CSV table of C-alpha atoms in Angstrom, one decimal:
chain,number,residue,atom,x,y,z
S,1,MET,CA,-43.1,-79.3,-13.0
S,2,ASN,CA,-46.1,-81.6,-13.8
S,3,LEU,CA,-45.5,-82.5,-17.5
S,4,GLN,CA,-47.6,-85.6,-17.7
S,5,TRP,CA,-49.5,-85.3,-21.0
S,6,PHE,CA,-51.0,-88.2,-22.9
S,7,PRO,CA,-54.0,-87.2,-25.1
S,8,GLY,CA,-56.4,-89.9,-26.3
S,9,HIS,CA,-55.0,-89.8,-29.8
S,10,MET,CA,-51.7,-91.2,-28.5
S,11,THR,CA,-53.4,-94.5,-27.8
S,12,LYS,CA,-54.9,-94.4,-31.2
S,13,THR,CA,-51.5,-93.8,-32.8
S,14,ARG,CA,-49.9,-96.7,-31.0
S,15,ARG,CA,-52.7,-99.0,-32.2
S,16,MET,CA,-52.2,-97.7,-35.8
S,17,ILE,CA,-48.5,-98.4,-35.7
S,18,GLU,CA,-49.1,-102.0,-34.3
S,19,GLU,CA,-51.8,-102.7,-36.9
S,20,ASN,CA,-49.6,-101.6,-39.8
S,21,LEU,CA,-46.3,-103.1,-38.7
S,22,LYS,CA,-46.9,-106.4,-40.5
S,23,LEU,CA,-46.7,-104.5,-43.8
S,24,ILE,CA,-43.4,-102.9,-42.9
S,25,ASP,CA,-39.8,-103.9,-43.9
S,26,VAL,CA,-37.8,-101.3,-42.0
S,27,VAL,CA,-38.8,-98.9,-39.2
S,28,ILE,CA,-37.1,-95.4,-39.4
S,29,GLU,CA,-37.0,-93.9,-35.9
S,30,LEU,CA,-36.5,-90.2,-35.9
S,31,VAL,CA,-35.1,-88.5,-32.8
S,32,ASP,CA,-34.0,-85.0,-32.0
S,33,ALA,CA,-30.2,-84.8,-32.2
S,34,ARG,CA,-30.3,-82.2,-29.3
S,35,ILE,CA,-31.9,-84.8,-27.0
S,36,PRO,CA,-31.3,-88.2,-28.6
S,37,LEU,CA,-32.4,-90.2,-25.5
S,38,SER,CA,-35.2,-88.1,-24.2
S,39,SER,CA,-36.8,-88.0,-27.6
S,40,ARG,CA,-36.8,-91.8,-27.9
S,41,ASN,CA,-40.2,-93.1,-26.9
S,42,PRO,CA,-39.3,-96.1,-24.7
S,43,GLN,CA,-42.5,-97.9,-25.9
S,44,ILE,CA,-41.2,-97.9,-29.5
S,45,ASP,CA,-38.7,-100.7,-28.6
S,46,GLU,CA,-41.6,-102.9,-27.5
S,47,ILE,CA,-44.0,-101.9,-30.3
S,48,VAL,CA,-41.6,-102.5,-33.2
S,49,SER,CA,-39.6,-105.3,-31.7
S,50,GLY,CA,-38.1,-107.6,-34.2
S,51,LYS,CA,-38.2,-105.2,-37.2
S,52,PRO,CA,-35.0,-103.9,-38.7
S,53,ARG,CA,-34.6,-100.3,-37.6
S,54,LEU,CA,-32.6,-97.2,-38.6
S,55,LEU,CA,-32.3,-94.4,-36.1
S,56,LEU,CA,-31.9,-90.9,-37.5
S,57,LEU,CA,-30.6,-88.0,-35.4
S,58,ASN,CA,-32.7,-85.3,-37.0
S,59,LYS,CA,-32.0,-81.5,-36.7
S,60,ALA,CA,-28.3,-82.3,-36.5
S,61,ASP,CA,-27.6,-78.9,-38.1
S,62,ILE,CA,-28.7,-77.1,-34.9
S,63,ALA,CA,-27.1,-79.6,-32.5
S,64,ASP,CA,-23.5,-79.8,-31.3
S,65,ALA,CA,-21.6,-81.3,-34.3
S,66,THR,CA,-19.0,-83.1,-32.0
S,67,LEU,CA,-21.8,-84.7,-29.9
S,68,ASN,CA,-23.6,-85.8,-33.1
S,69,LYS,CA,-20.6,-88.0,-33.9
S,70,GLU,CA,-20.5,-89.2,-30.4
S,71,TRP,CA,-24.1,-90.2,-30.4
S,72,GLU,CA,-23.7,-92.1,-33.7
S,73,ARG,CA,-20.9,-94.1,-32.0
S,74,TYR,CA,-23.0,-94.6,-28.9
S,75,PHE,CA,-25.9,-96.2,-30.8
S,76,ALA,CA,-23.6,-98.2,-33.1
S,77,ALA,CA,-22.0,-99.7,-30.0
S,78,ARG,CA,-25.5,-100.9,-29.1
S,79,ASP,CA,-26.2,-102.5,-32.5
S,80,ILE,CA,-28.5,-99.6,-33.5
S,81,PRO,CA,-27.5,-98.1,-36.9
S,82,ALA,CA,-27.7,-94.3,-36.5
S,83,LEU,CA,-27.1,-91.4,-38.8
S,84,ALA,CA,-27.0,-87.6,-38.1
S,85,ILE,CA,-29.2,-85.8,-40.6
S,86,CYS,CA,-30.9,-82.5,-41.3
S,87,SER,CA,-34.4,-82.7,-42.9
S,88,THR,CA,-34.3,-79.0,-43.9
S,89,GLY,CA,-30.9,-78.9,-45.5
S,90,GLY,CA,-30.6,-82.5,-46.7
S,91,LYS,CA,-27.4,-83.4,-44.7
S,92,GLY,CA,-27.1,-87.2,-44.6
S,93,PHE,CA,-30.0,-88.0,-46.9
S,94,GLY,CA,-27.8,-89.5,-49.6
S,95,VAL,CA,-27.3,-92.7,-47.6
S,96,VAL,CA,-30.6,-93.2,-45.9
S,97,THR,CA,-32.2,-95.6,-48.5
S,98,ASP,CA,-28.8,-97.3,-48.9
S,99,LYS,CA,-28.7,-98.0,-45.2
S,100,CYS,CA,-32.3,-99.4,-45.4
S,101,LYS,CA,-31.3,-101.8,-48.2
S,102,GLU,CA,-28.3,-102.8,-46.2
S,103,LEU,CA,-30.5,-103.8,-43.3
S,104,LEU,CA,-32.5,-106.0,-45.7
S,105,LYS,CA,-29.6,-107.5,-47.7
S,106,ASP,CA,-30.4,-111.1,-46.5
S,107,ARG,CA,-34.1,-110.7,-47.6
S,108,ILE,CA,-33.2,-109.1,-50.9
S,109,GLU,CA,-30.7,-111.9,-51.6
S,110,ARG,CA,-33.4,-114.5,-50.8
S,111,ASP,CA,-35.8,-112.8,-53.1
S,112,ARG,CA,-33.2,-112.7,-55.9
S,113,GLU,CA,-32.6,-116.4,-55.5
S,114,ARG,CA,-36.4,-117.0,-55.9
S,115,GLY,CA,-36.5,-114.8,-59.0
S,116,ILE,CA,-38.2,-111.9,-57.2
S,117,VAL,CA,-36.7,-108.6,-58.2
S,118,ASN,CA,-37.7,-104.9,-57.5
S,119,ARG,CA,-40.1,-105.8,-54.7
S,120,PRO,CA,-41.0,-102.4,-53.0
S,121,VAL,CA,-39.3,-101.7,-49.7
S,122,LYS,CA,-41.9,-100.5,-47.2
S,123,LEU,CA,-40.7,-98.1,-44.6
S,124,MET,CA,-42.5,-96.7,-41.5
S,125,VAL,CA,-41.4,-93.4,-39.9
S,126,VAL,CA,-42.0,-93.1,-36.1
S,127,GLY,CA,-41.0,-90.6,-33.5
S,128,VAL,CA,-42.3,-88.2,-30.8
S,129,PRO,CA,-44.2,-85.1,-31.8
S,130,ASN,CA,-42.3,-82.2,-33.4
S,131,VAL,CA,-39.1,-84.2,-34.1
S,132,GLY,CA,-39.3,-83.3,-37.8
S,133,LYS,CA,-41.0,-86.3,-39.4
S,134,SER,CA,-43.0,-84.4,-42.0
S,135,SER,CA,-39.9,-82.3,-43.1
S,136,PHE,CA,-38.0,-85.6,-43.3
S,137,ILE,CA,-40.6,-87.2,-45.5
S,138,ASN,CA,-40.8,-84.2,-47.8
S,139,LYS,CA,-37.1,-84.1,-48.3
S,140,LEU,CA,-36.8,-87.9,-48.9
S,141,SER,CA,-39.7,-87.8,-51.4
S,142,GLY,CA,-38.5,-84.7,-53.1
S,143,ARG,CA,-42.0,-83.1,-52.9
S,144,LYS,CA,-44.3,-81.6,-50.4
S,145,SER,CA,-46.1,-84.8,-49.4
S,146,ALA,CA,-46.6,-84.1,-45.7
S,147,LYS,CA,-47.8,-81.1,-43.7
S,148,THR,CA,-45.1,-79.4,-41.7
S,149,GLY,CA,-45.1,-77.0,-38.7
S,150,ASP,CA,-43.0,-75.9,-35.8
S,151,ARG,CA,-45.6,-77.1,-33.2
S,152,PRO,CA,-46.4,-80.7,-32.3
S,153,GLY,CA,-49.5,-82.4,-33.6
S,154,VAL,CA,-49.3,-81.4,-37.3
S,155,THR,CA,-49.6,-85.0,-38.6
S,156,THR,CA,-52.9,-86.4,-37.4
S,157,GLY,CA,-53.4,-89.6,-39.5
S,158,LYS,CA,-51.4,-92.2,-41.4
S,159,GLN,CA,-50.5,-91.7,-45.0
S,160,TRP,CA,-48.6,-93.8,-47.6
S,161,ILE,CA,-46.1,-92.0,-49.8
S,162,ARG,CA,-44.4,-93.5,-52.8
S,163,LEU,CA,-40.7,-92.7,-53.1
S,164,ALA,CA,-38.1,-93.1,-55.8
S,165,ASN,CA,-36.1,-96.3,-56.4
S,166,GLY,CA,-38.9,-98.7,-55.2
S,167,PHE,CA,-39.5,-97.4,-51.7
S,168,GLU,CA,-42.9,-96.8,-50.1
S,169,LEU,CA,-43.2,-94.9,-46.8
S,170,LEU,CA,-45.8,-94.8,-44.1
S,171,ASP,CA,-46.0,-91.7,-42.0
S,172,THR,CA,-47.6,-91.8,-38.6
S,173,PRO,CA,-48.5,-89.1,-36.0
S,174,GLY,CA,-46.0,-88.4,-33.2
S,175,ILE,CA,-46.5,-90.5,-30.1
S,176,LEU,CA,-45.5,-89.7,-26.6
S,177,TRP,CA,-45.8,-92.1,-23.6
S,178,PRO,CA,-48.1,-91.9,-20.6
S,179,LYS,CA,-45.5,-90.9,-17.9
S,180,PHE,CA,-42.0,-89.5,-17.8
S,181,GLU,CA,-40.3,-91.5,-15.1
S,182,ASP,CA,-37.4,-88.9,-15.1
S,183,PRO,CA,-38.7,-85.3,-14.8
S,184,GLN,CA,-35.7,-84.1,-16.8
S,185,VAL,CA,-37.0,-86.0,-19.8
S,186,GLY,CA,-40.2,-84.1,-19.7
S,187,LEU,CA,-38.3,-80.8,-19.3
S,188,LYS,CA,-36.1,-81.5,-22.3
S,189,LEU,CA,-39.1,-82.5,-24.5
S,190,ALA,CA,-40.7,-79.2,-23.5
S,191,TYR,CA,-37.6,-77.1,-24.2
S,192,THR,CA,-37.6,-78.5,-27.8
S,193,GLY,CA,-41.3,-78.1,-28.4
S,194,ALA,CA,-42.4,-81.8,-28.3
S,195,ILE,CA,-45.0,-80.9,-25.7
S,196,ARG,CA,-47.5,-78.1,-26.4
S,197,ASP,CA,-46.6,-74.8,-24.8
S,198,GLU,CA,-50.2,-74.3,-23.9
S,199,VAL,CA,-50.0,-77.1,-21.2
S,200,ILE,CA,-46.8,-75.7,-19.6
S,201,ASP,CA,-46.0,-72.9,-17.3
S,202,THR,CA,-43.6,-71.2,-19.7
S,203,GLU,CA,-41.8,-69.0,-17.1
S,204,GLU,CA,-41.1,-71.9,-14.8
S,205,LEU,CA,-39.9,-74.0,-17.7
S,206,VAL,CA,-37.5,-71.3,-18.8
S,207,CYS,CA,-36.2,-70.8,-15.3
S,208,HIS,CA,-35.1,-74.4,-15.4
S,209,PHE,CA,-33.7,-74.0,-18.9
S,210,LEU,CA,-31.7,-70.9,-18.0
S,211,VAL,CA,-30.0,-72.7,-15.1
S,212,TYR,CA,-29.0,-75.5,-17.5
S,213,LEU,CA,-27.6,-72.9,-20.0
S,214,ARG,CA,-25.8,-71.1,-17.1
S,215,ASP,CA,-24.0,-74.3,-16.2
S,216,ASN,CA,-23.4,-75.7,-19.6
S,217,TYR,CA,-23.5,-73.0,-22.2
S,218,PRO,CA,-22.9,-69.7,-20.4
S,219,ASP,CA,-21.1,-68.3,-23.5
S,220,LYS,CA,-24.3,-68.6,-25.5
S,221,LEU,CA,-26.2,-66.4,-23.0
S,222,VAL,CA,-23.4,-63.8,-22.8
S,223,ALA,CA,-23.1,-63.6,-26.6
S,224,ARG,CA,-26.8,-63.5,-27.4
S,225,TYR,CA,-28.2,-61.4,-24.5
S,226,LYS,CA,-25.1,-59.5,-23.3
S,227,MET,CA,-25.6,-61.0,-19.8
S,228,GLU,CA,-22.8,-60.8,-17.3
S,229,ASP,CA,-21.9,-62.1,-13.9
S,230,ILE,CA,-24.4,-64.9,-14.2
S,231,GLU,CA,-22.7,-67.8,-12.5
S,232,HIS,CA,-24.4,-67.2,-9.1
S,233,LEU,CA,-27.9,-66.2,-10.4
S,234,ASP,CA,-30.8,-68.5,-10.1
S,235,GLY,CA,-33.3,-69.1,-12.9
S,236,TYR,CA,-35.7,-66.4,-12.1
S,237,GLU,CA,-32.9,-63.8,-11.7
S,238,LEU,CA,-31.5,-64.9,-15.1
S,239,LEU,CA,-35.0,-64.5,-16.6
S,240,GLN,CA,-35.3,-61.0,-15.2
S,241,MET,CA,-31.9,-60.0,-16.5
S,242,LEU,CA,-32.7,-61.4,-19.9
S,243,GLY,CA,-36.0,-59.4,-20.0
S,244,LYS,CA,-34.2,-56.2,-18.9
S,245,LYS,CA,-31.5,-56.6,-21.5
S,246,ARG,CA,-34.1,-57.0,-24.2
S,247,GLY,CA,-36.1,-54.0,-22.9
S,248,PHE,CA,-39.2,-56.0,-21.9
S,249,VAL,CA,-40.1,-53.4,-19.2
S,250,VAL,CA,-43.7,-52.6,-18.4
S,251,SER,CA,-45.3,-49.9,-16.3
S,252,GLY,CA,-43.8,-49.5,-12.9
S,253,GLY,CA,-40.5,-50.8,-14.0
S,254,GLU,CA,-41.6,-54.5,-13.9
S,255,ILE,CA,-40.0,-57.0,-16.2
S,256,ASP,CA,-42.3,-58.8,-18.6
S,257,THR,CA,-40.9,-62.2,-17.7
S,258,LEU,CA,-43.5,-64.1,-19.8
S,259,ARG,CA,-42.4,-62.3,-22.9
S,260,ALA,CA,-38.8,-62.9,-22.1
S,261,ALA,CA,-39.4,-66.6,-21.5
S,262,SER,CA,-41.3,-66.9,-24.8
S,263,VAL,CA,-38.4,-65.2,-26.7
S,264,LEU,CA,-35.8,-67.5,-25.2
S,265,LEU,CA,-37.7,-70.6,-26.2
S,266,ASP,CA,-38.3,-69.3,-29.7
S,267,GLU,CA,-34.7,-68.4,-30.2
S,268,PHE,CA,-33.4,-71.7,-28.8
S,269,ARG,CA,-35.8,-73.7,-31.1
S,270,GLY,CA,-34.8,-71.5,-34.0
S,271,ALA,CA,-31.0,-72.0,-33.3
S,272,LYS,CA,-30.4,-68.4,-32.7
S,273,LEU,CA,-28.5,-69.3,-29.5
S,274,GLY,CA,-26.2,-71.4,-31.6
S,275,ASN,CA,-25.7,-75.2,-31.8
S,276,ILE,CA,-26.7,-76.7,-28.5
S,277,THR,CA,-27.1,-80.3,-27.4
S,278,LEU,CA,-28.8,-81.1,-24.1
S,279,GLU,CA,-27.5,-84.7,-23.6
S,280,SER,CA,-24.1,-86.2,-23.7
S,281,PRO,CA,-23.2,-89.9,-24.3
S,282,GLU,CA,-20.4,-89.6,-21.8
S,283,LYS,CA,-23.0,-89.0,-19.0
S,284,GLU,CA,-25.1,-92.0,-20.1
S,285,ILE,CA,-22.4,-94.7,-20.1
Protein backbone atom coordinates (compact mmCIF):
# COMPACT_ATOMS: atom_id res chain seq x y z
CA MET A 1 0.00 0.00 0.00
CA ASN A 2 1.18 3.53 -0.75
CA LEU A 3 0.86 5.34 2.57
CA GLN A 4 3.22 8.27 1.99
CA TRP A 5 1.39 11.30 3.34
CA PHE A 6 3.09 14.54 4.36
CA PRO A 7 0.76 17.57 4.17
CA GLY A 8 2.30 21.04 4.11
CA HIS A 9 1.33 21.76 7.71
CA MET A 10 3.75 19.04 8.85
CA THR A 11 6.66 21.21 7.72
CA LYS A 12 5.08 24.17 9.52
CA THR A 13 4.75 22.10 12.71
CA ARG A 14 8.40 21.05 12.63
CA ARG A 15 9.42 24.70 12.26
CA MET A 16 7.14 25.64 15.17
CA ILE A 17 8.74 23.02 17.43
CA GLU A 18 12.27 24.10 16.50
CA GLU A 19 11.52 27.79 17.07
CA ASN A 20 10.02 27.23 20.53
CA LEU A 21 12.49 24.63 21.76
CA LYS A 22 14.80 27.24 23.32
CA LEU A 23 11.99 28.10 25.76
CA ILE A 24 11.53 24.48 26.88
CA ASP A 25 12.98 22.63 29.88
CA VAL A 26 11.60 19.11 29.26
CA VAL A 27 10.14 17.51 26.13
CA ILE A 28 7.32 15.05 26.75
CA GLU A 29 7.11 12.60 23.86
CA LEU A 30 3.81 10.76 23.59
CA VAL A 31 3.67 7.46 21.72
CA ASP A 32 0.90 4.91 21.27
CA ALA A 33 1.50 2.00 23.66
CA ARG A 34 0.13 -0.37 21.01
CA ILE A 35 2.88 0.65 18.55
CA PRO A 36 5.66 2.24 20.65
CA LEU A 37 8.26 2.25 17.87
CA SER A 38 6.08 2.93 14.85
CA SER A 39 4.47 5.91 16.60
CA ARG A 40 7.86 7.49 17.37
CA ASN A 41 8.66 10.10 14.76
CA PRO A 42 12.34 9.43 13.93
CA GLN A 43 12.82 13.14 13.22
CA ILE A 44 11.97 14.03 16.83
CA ASP A 45 15.36 12.70 18.01
CA GLU A 46 17.07 15.19 15.70
CA ILE A 47 14.68 18.07 16.39
CA VAL A 48 14.82 17.96 20.21
CA SER A 49 18.37 16.67 20.56
CA GLY A 50 19.99 17.72 23.82
CA LYS A 51 16.78 18.44 25.72
CA PRO A 52 15.74 16.27 28.67
CA ARG A 53 12.94 13.99 27.49
CA LEU A 54 10.26 11.82 29.06
CA LEU A 55 8.59 9.20 26.86
CA LEU A 56 4.99 8.33 27.73
CA LEU A 57 3.33 5.15 26.44
CA ASN A 58 -0.19 6.53 26.09
CA LYS A 59 -3.34 4.42 25.68
CA ALA A 60 -1.76 1.77 27.90
CA ASP A 61 -5.24 0.76 29.06
CA ILE A 62 -6.06 -0.70 25.62
CA ALA A 63 -2.60 -2.22 25.03
CA ASP A 64 -1.25 -5.53 26.30
CA ALA A 65 -0.37 -4.92 29.98
CA THR A 66 2.55 -7.37 29.95
CA LEU A 67 4.08 -5.69 26.90
CA ASN A 68 3.62 -2.25 28.48
CA LYS A 69 6.05 -3.31 31.21
CA GLU A 70 8.44 -4.79 28.67
CA TRP A 71 8.45 -1.55 26.68
CA GLU A 72 9.19 0.50 29.80
CA ARG A 73 12.22 -1.72 30.41
CA TYR A 74 13.22 -1.56 26.74
CA PHE A 75 13.43 2.25 26.73
CA ALA A 76 15.00 2.42 30.21
CA ALA A 77 17.80 0.19 28.96
CA ARG A 78 18.43 2.84 26.29
CA ASP A 79 18.52 5.70 28.82
CA ILE A 80 15.07 6.95 27.85
CA PRO A 81 12.79 7.36 30.89
CA ALA A 82 9.42 5.85 29.96
CA LEU A 83 6.04 5.48 31.68
CA ALA A 84 2.87 3.66 30.63
CA ILE A 85 -0.11 5.99 31.07
CA CYS A 86 -3.77 6.34 30.17
CA SER A 87 -4.93 9.87 29.34
CA THR A 88 -8.60 9.02 29.69
CA GLY A 89 -8.48 7.11 32.96
CA GLY A 90 -5.50 8.83 34.58
CA LYS A 91 -3.25 5.78 35.03
CA GLY A 92 0.34 6.86 35.65
CA PHE A 93 -0.38 10.60 35.89
CA GLY A 94 0.61 10.86 39.54
CA VAL A 95 4.32 10.68 38.75
CA VAL A 96 4.59 12.55 35.42
CA THR A 97 5.52 15.94 36.88
CA ASP A 98 7.74 14.27 39.50
CA LYS A 99 9.65 12.55 36.69
CA CYS A 100 10.06 15.89 34.91
CA LYS A 101 11.51 17.46 38.05
CA GLU A 102 13.82 14.49 38.44
CA LEU A 103 15.17 15.12 34.94
CA LEU A 104 15.87 18.72 35.95
CA LYS A 105 17.27 18.07 39.43
CA ASP A 106 20.73 19.46 38.57
CA ARG A 107 19.27 22.69 37.16
CA ILE A 108 16.86 23.06 40.08
CA GLU A 109 19.75 22.62 42.51
CA ARG A 110 21.83 25.25 40.70
CA ASP A 111 18.88 27.64 40.82
CA ARG A 112 18.49 27.03 44.54
CA GLU A 113 22.16 27.82 45.13
CA ARG A 114 21.67 31.11 43.28
CA GLY A 115 18.60 31.97 45.29
CA ILE A 116 16.19 31.25 42.44
CA VAL A 117 13.14 29.35 43.65
CA ASN A 118 9.86 28.33 42.05
CA ARG A 119 10.99 29.11 38.53
CA PRO A 120 8.28 27.69 36.19
CA VAL A 121 9.12 24.41 34.48
CA LYS A 122 8.24 24.67 30.81
CA LEU A 123 7.18 21.47 29.06
CA MET A 124 6.54 20.71 25.40
CA VAL A 125 4.33 17.84 24.25
CA VAL A 126 5.20 16.23 20.91
CA GLY A 127 3.98 13.17 19.06
CA VAL A 128 2.40 11.88 15.87
CA PRO A 129 -1.26 12.67 15.08
CA ASN A 130 -3.98 10.92 17.08
CA VAL A 131 -1.65 9.66 19.80
CA GLY A 132 -3.77 11.36 22.47
CA LYS A 133 -1.90 14.60 23.16
CA SER A 134 -5.02 16.70 23.75
CA SER A 135 -6.55 14.15 26.14
CA PHE A 136 -3.21 13.98 27.95
CA ILE A 137 -3.07 17.76 28.36
CA ASN A 138 -6.65 17.96 29.59
CA LYS A 139 -6.00 15.27 32.19
CA LEU A 140 -2.72 16.82 33.32
CA SER A 141 -4.21 20.30 33.59
CA GLY A 142 -7.43 19.13 35.25
CA ARG A 143 -9.57 21.07 32.81
CA LYS A 144 -10.61 21.01 29.18
CA SER A 145 -7.79 23.10 27.76
CA ALA A 146 -7.26 21.30 24.46
CA LYS A 147 -9.64 20.04 21.79
CA THR A 148 -9.91 16.27 21.56
CA GLY A 149 -11.11 13.87 18.88
CA ASP A 150 -10.72 10.33 17.60
CA ARG A 151 -9.29 11.45 14.27
CA PRO A 152 -5.88 12.98 13.49
CA GLY A 153 -5.49 16.71 12.97
CA VAL A 154 -7.60 18.06 15.84
CA THR A 155 -4.80 20.28 17.20
CA THR A 156 -3.81 22.76 14.48
CA GLY A 157 -1.75 25.40 16.30
CA LYS A 158 0.46 25.84 19.34
CA GLN A 159 -1.03 26.81 22.70
CA TRP A 160 0.51 27.46 26.13
CA ILE A 161 -1.33 25.95 29.10
CA ARG A 162 -0.62 26.78 32.74
CA LEU A 163 -0.58 23.74 35.03
CA ALA A 164 -0.50 23.40 38.80
CA ASN A 165 2.70 23.35 40.87
CA GLY A 166 4.64 25.76 38.67
CA PHE A 167 4.45 23.95 35.33
CA GLU A 168 3.66 25.49 31.95
CA LEU A 169 3.02 23.30 28.92
CA LEU A 170 3.22 23.94 25.18
CA ASP A 171 0.96 21.81 22.99
CA THR A 172 1.91 21.30 19.33
CA PRO A 173 0.09 19.66 16.40
CA GLY A 174 0.96 16.07 15.55
CA ILE A 175 3.82 15.63 13.12
CA LEU A 176 4.42 12.72 10.78
CA TRP A 177 7.53 12.35 8.64
CA PRO A 178 7.86 12.46 4.83
CA LYS A 179 8.46 8.78 4.11
CA PHE A 180 7.96 5.47 5.89
CA GLU A 181 11.09 3.46 5.11
CA ASP A 182 9.39 0.33 6.48
CA PRO A 183 5.92 -0.23 4.94
CA GLN A 184 4.85 -1.97 8.16
CA VAL A 185 5.26 1.32 10.04
CA GLY A 186 2.77 3.00 7.72
CA LEU A 187 0.33 0.12 8.11
CA LYS A 188 0.48 0.22 11.92
CA LEU A 189 -0.04 3.98 11.97
CA ALA A 190 -3.03 3.51 9.70
CA TYR A 191 -4.49 0.73 11.88
CA THR A 192 -4.45 3.01 14.92
CA GLY A 193 -5.81 6.06 13.09
CA ALA A 194 -2.68 8.24 12.93
CA ILE A 195 -3.21 8.57 9.16
CA ARG A 196 -6.53 9.85 7.88
CA ASP A 197 -8.81 7.05 6.69
CA GLU A 198 -9.77 9.18 3.68
CA VAL A 199 -6.35 8.68 2.06
CA ILE A 200 -6.33 4.89 2.55
CA ASP A 201 -7.94 1.94 0.79
CA THR A 202 -9.76 0.73 3.89
CA GLU A 203 -10.53 -2.76 2.60
CA GLU A 204 -6.92 -3.43 1.56
CA LEU A 205 -5.68 -2.07 4.89
CA VAL A 206 -8.00 -4.34 6.86
CA CYS A 207 -7.01 -7.37 4.80
CA HIS A 208 -3.42 -6.80 5.99
CA PHE A 209 -4.64 -6.27 9.56
CA LEU A 210 -6.75 -9.43 9.58
CA VAL A 211 -3.73 -11.50 8.57
CA TYR A 212 -1.80 -10.00 11.50
CA LEU A 213 -4.66 -10.78 13.89
CA ARG A 214 -4.97 -14.30 12.46
CA ASP A 215 -1.30 -14.96 13.19
CA ASN A 216 -1.02 -13.15 16.55
CA TYR A 217 -4.45 -12.76 18.15
CA PRO A 218 -6.70 -15.44 16.60
CA ASP A 219 -8.58 -15.78 19.89
CA LYS A 220 -9.73 -12.16 19.59
CA LEU A 221 -11.28 -12.79 16.18
CA VAL A 222 -12.97 -15.97 17.36
CA ALA A 223 -14.35 -14.33 20.50
CA ARG A 224 -15.58 -11.12 18.87
CA TYR A 225 -16.86 -12.33 15.51
CA LYS A 226 -17.51 -16.06 16.11
CA MET A 227 -15.11 -16.90 13.29
CA GLU A 228 -13.77 -20.43 12.99
CA ASP A 229 -11.20 -22.40 10.98
CA ILE A 230 -9.34 -19.20 10.14
CA GLU A 231 -5.73 -20.38 10.19
CA HIS A 232 -5.52 -21.01 6.42
CA LEU A 233 -7.67 -18.08 5.20
CA ASP A 234 -6.13 -15.04 3.53
CA GLY A 235 -7.03 -11.46 4.40
CA TYR A 236 -9.87 -11.06 1.93
CA GLU A 237 -11.42 -14.38 2.90
CA LEU A 238 -11.27 -13.33 6.53
CA LEU A 239 -12.90 -10.00 5.68
CA GLN A 240 -15.72 -11.77 3.85
CA MET A 241 -16.26 -14.15 6.77
CA LEU A 242 -16.37 -11.21 9.18
CA GLY A 243 -18.94 -9.46 7.00
CA LYS A 244 -21.06 -12.58 6.76
CA LYS A 245 -20.93 -13.17 10.52
CA ARG A 246 -22.08 -9.60 11.10
CA GLY A 247 -24.86 -9.87 8.52
CA PHE A 248 -23.43 -7.30 6.13
CA VAL A 249 -25.03 -8.96 3.09
CA VAL A 250 -26.35 -6.84 0.22
CA SER A 251 -28.52 -7.69 -2.79
CA GLY A 252 -27.43 -10.78 -4.68
CA GLY A 253 -25.79 -12.27 -1.61
CA GLU A 254 -22.66 -10.09 -1.90
CA ILE A 255 -20.81 -9.17 1.28
CA ASP A 256 -20.43 -5.46 2.03
CA THR A 257 -16.70 -5.71 2.67
CA LEU A 258 -16.23 -1.95 3.02
CA ARG A 259 -18.70 -1.85 5.90
CA ALA A 260 -17.05 -4.89 7.48
CA ALA A 261 -13.62 -3.29 7.17
CA SER A 262 -14.82 -0.03 8.74
CA VAL A 263 -16.41 -1.91 11.64
CA LEU A 264 -13.21 -3.84 12.36
CA LEU A 265 -11.10 -0.68 12.45
CA ASP A 266 -13.60 1.13 14.68
CA GLU A 267 -13.80 -1.81 17.08
CA PHE A 268 -10.02 -2.23 17.25
CA ARG A 269 -9.51 1.48 17.92
CA GLY A 270 -12.26 1.40 20.52
CA ALA A 271 -10.67 -1.64 22.24
CA LYS A 272 -13.72 -3.79 21.62
CA LEU A 273 -11.40 -6.54 20.37
CA GLY A 274 -9.59 -6.49 23.72
CA ASN A 275 -6.09 -5.36 24.69
CA ILE A 276 -3.84 -5.65 21.65
CA THR A 277 -0.23 -4.51 21.11
CA LEU A 278 1.19 -4.71 17.60
CA GLU A 279 4.90 -4.53 18.49
CA SER A 280 7.06 -6.55 20.87
CA PRO A 281 10.45 -5.50 22.30
CA GLU A 282 11.60 -9.09 21.94
CA LYS A 283 11.43 -8.74 18.15
CA GLU A 284 13.34 -5.45 18.18
CA ILE A 285 16.40 -6.53 20.19
